[in-house]
Amino acid sequence: MANAPLPELRRVVVLGTGGTIAGRAASSEDNIGYTAGQVGVSDLLGGIEAPEGVTLVAEQVAQVDSKDMSFDIWQKLAQRCVHWLAQPDVVGLVITHGTDTLEETAFFLHSVLAPTKPVVLTCAMRPATALAPDGPQNLRDAMAVAAADGAYGVTVVCAGTIHSGVDIQKVHTYRLDAFASGDAGPIGYVEEGAVRRVRAWPERAAKASKALEVLTAQWPRVEIVMSHAGASGAIVDALLLAGGAEPVRGLILAATGNGTLHHALETAALKAQDEGVAVLRATRCANGRILPRPDDRLRDAGALTPVKARVALMLELLGV
Ligand code: SIN
């Protein structure tokens, strides 16, 4: 008698990095006085049903409050993503992450992975110990995206909304729906476990996939300096003077409006550029992009926020 065909194995791998989603507070009433990155990722999966036909695998990559995110963790995370994405039976990845630097990690992974499978970051605004934690639903929604037919690219799922890893930005300090996608708008929504997409999955980053090249790289030092009322060139001058073991290789200028700079900061930045420092202007505005002008003497980062422009410049300086 012929054997019945075995059902196809479909795995979703959940990589834990910490954050409020894994946070613990002394009281279930406390949504702010907790310690992030305490609960293991396997424990976060307890009680959450996997999407139909999917087997879950949990792996702890790091356990941090994402304000302390480091290049070492990024390198390890990229390496684990490369490993798991190469497994034929892995249909997608979920990454649990703190909300505070989630957009930087998402943009980094988008820039180096260009995955043909979904890589879905998720998070929570309330700790795991809260009376009504938001993490379990976010995790379940992220799994739905990771297992969805046709999904690909780096995305973020929070509060039932799917954002692209390029456009995502944290816009609220407390609300559960703390993220927005600016002018681009969300990619879609997760409703009762079903994905409703309203625009295309994220485009592949032009120069990806470069994950393996950044795994051992020594990251160049790139600092962010903000232009504001009463700004001066003092910080730029001090950074250049500091030199030392890790001299500044790049500067992101968090510019006003359409990329404008206080004249004193601009003078110092032009001097830095003449001395070989890579300088990029990124707008302080939450929405919109810098529209270039023919007489611009300092490059602009388009629609990238200062923190994402910093990731882009570091990768550029690494030759990635
Ligand atoms: C963190 O970013 O790790 C803490 C804050 C949060 O996840 O909301």
mmCIF file of N, CA and C and ligand atoms in Angstrom, residues 18-21 34 36 64-67 97-101 124-125 170, ligand 1:
data_model
loop_
_atom_site.group_PDB
_atom_site.id
_atom_site.type_symbol
_atom_site.label_atom_id
_atom_site.label_comp_id
_atom_site.label_asym_id
_atom_site.label_seq_id
_atom_site.Cartn_x
_atom_site.Cartn_y
_atom_site.Cartn_z
ATOM 1 N N GLY A 18 14.604 41.158 22.546
ATOM 2 C CA GLY A 18 14.298 41.909 23.781
ATOM 3 C C GLY A 18 13.165 42.895 23.590
ATOM 4 N N GLY A 19 13.266 44.065 24.245
ATOM 5 C CA GLY A 19 12.233 45.096 24.113
ATOM 6 C C GLY A 19 11.144 44.991 25.164
ATOM 7 N N THR A 20 10.189 45.904 25.071
ATOM 8 C CA THR A 20 9.045 45.914 25.988
ATOM 9 C C THR A 20 8.187 44.674 25.819
ATOM 10 N N ILE A 21 8.155 44.152 24.610
ATOM 11 C CA ILE A 21 7.362 42.938 24.367
ATOM 12 C C ILE A 21 7.837 41.824 25.300
ATOM 13 N N TYR A 34 8.796 49.299 33.965
ATOM 14 C CA TYR A 34 9.190 47.891 33.791
ATOM 15 C C TYR A 34 10.633 47.819 33.303
ATOM 16 N N ALA A 36 12.783 46.214 30.300
ATOM 17 C CA ALA A 36 12.637 45.591 28.972
ATOM 18 C C ALA A 36 13.577 44.397 28.857
ATOM 19 N N VAL A 64 17.834 42.730 24.922
ATOM 20 C CA VAL A 64 18.182 44.103 25.312
ATOM 21 C C VAL A 64 16.977 45.039 25.232
ATOM 22 N N ASP A 65 17.107 46.136 25.957
ATOM 23 C CA ASP A 65 16.258 47.305 25.755
ATOM 24 C C ASP A 65 16.792 47.934 24.474
ATOM 25 N N SER A 66 15.947 48.172 23.487
ATOM 26 C CA SER A 66 16.488 48.525 22.161
ATOM 27 C C SER A 66 17.171 49.890 22.123
ATOM 28 N N LYS A 67 17.028 50.697 23.184
ATOM 29 C CA LYS A 67 17.826 51.930 23.235
ATOM 30 C C LYS A 67 19.315 51.582 23.265
ATOM 31 N N HIS A 97 11.293 42.877 18.947
ATOM 32 C CA HIS A 97 12.245 43.986 19.078
ATOM 33 C C HIS A 97 11.597 45.091 19.905
ATOM 34 N N GLY A 98 12.408 45.866 20.605
ATOM 35 C CA GLY A 98 11.907 47.057 21.275
ATOM 36 C C GLY A 98 11.455 48.096 20.266
ATOM 37 N N THR A 99 10.515 48.945 20.684
ATOM 38 C CA THR A 99 9.985 49.932 19.737
ATOM 39 C C THR A 99 10.947 51.103 19.490
ATOM 40 N N ASP A 100 11.858 51.349 20.461
ATOM 41 C CA ASP A 100 12.598 52.619 20.417
ATOM 42 C C ASP A 100 13.572 52.757 19.248
ATOM 43 N N THR A 101 14.232 51.681 18.867
ATOM 44 C CA THR A 101 15.124 51.761 17.699
ATOM 45 C C THR A 101 14.709 50.774 16.618
ATOM 46 N N ALA A 124 5.981 45.679 21.197
ATOM 47 C CA ALA A 124 4.832 45.984 22.053
ATOM 48 C C ALA A 124 5.093 47.298 22.757
ATOM 49 N N MET A 125 4.025 47.970 23.120
ATOM 50 C CA MET A 125 4.145 49.201 23.907
ATOM 51 C C MET A 125 3.899 48.929 25.388
ATOM 52 N N LYS A 170 8.625 55.556 14.542
ATOM 53 C CA LYS A 170 7.886 55.638 15.810
ATOM 54 C C LYS A 170 7.405 57.068 15.977
HETATM 55 C C1 SIN B 1 12.743 49.150 23.869
HETATM 56 O O1 SIN B 1 12.769 49.810 22.832
HETATM 57 O O2 SIN B 1 13.402 48.103 24.035
HETATM 58 C C2 SIN B 1 11.928 49.613 25.036
HETATM 59 C C3 SIN B 1 10.723 50.344 24.633
HETATM 60 C C4 SIN B 1 9.729 49.526 23.855
HETATM 61 O O3 SIN B 1 9.950 48.422 23.404
HETATM 62 O O4 SIN B 1 8.599 50.063 23.685
#
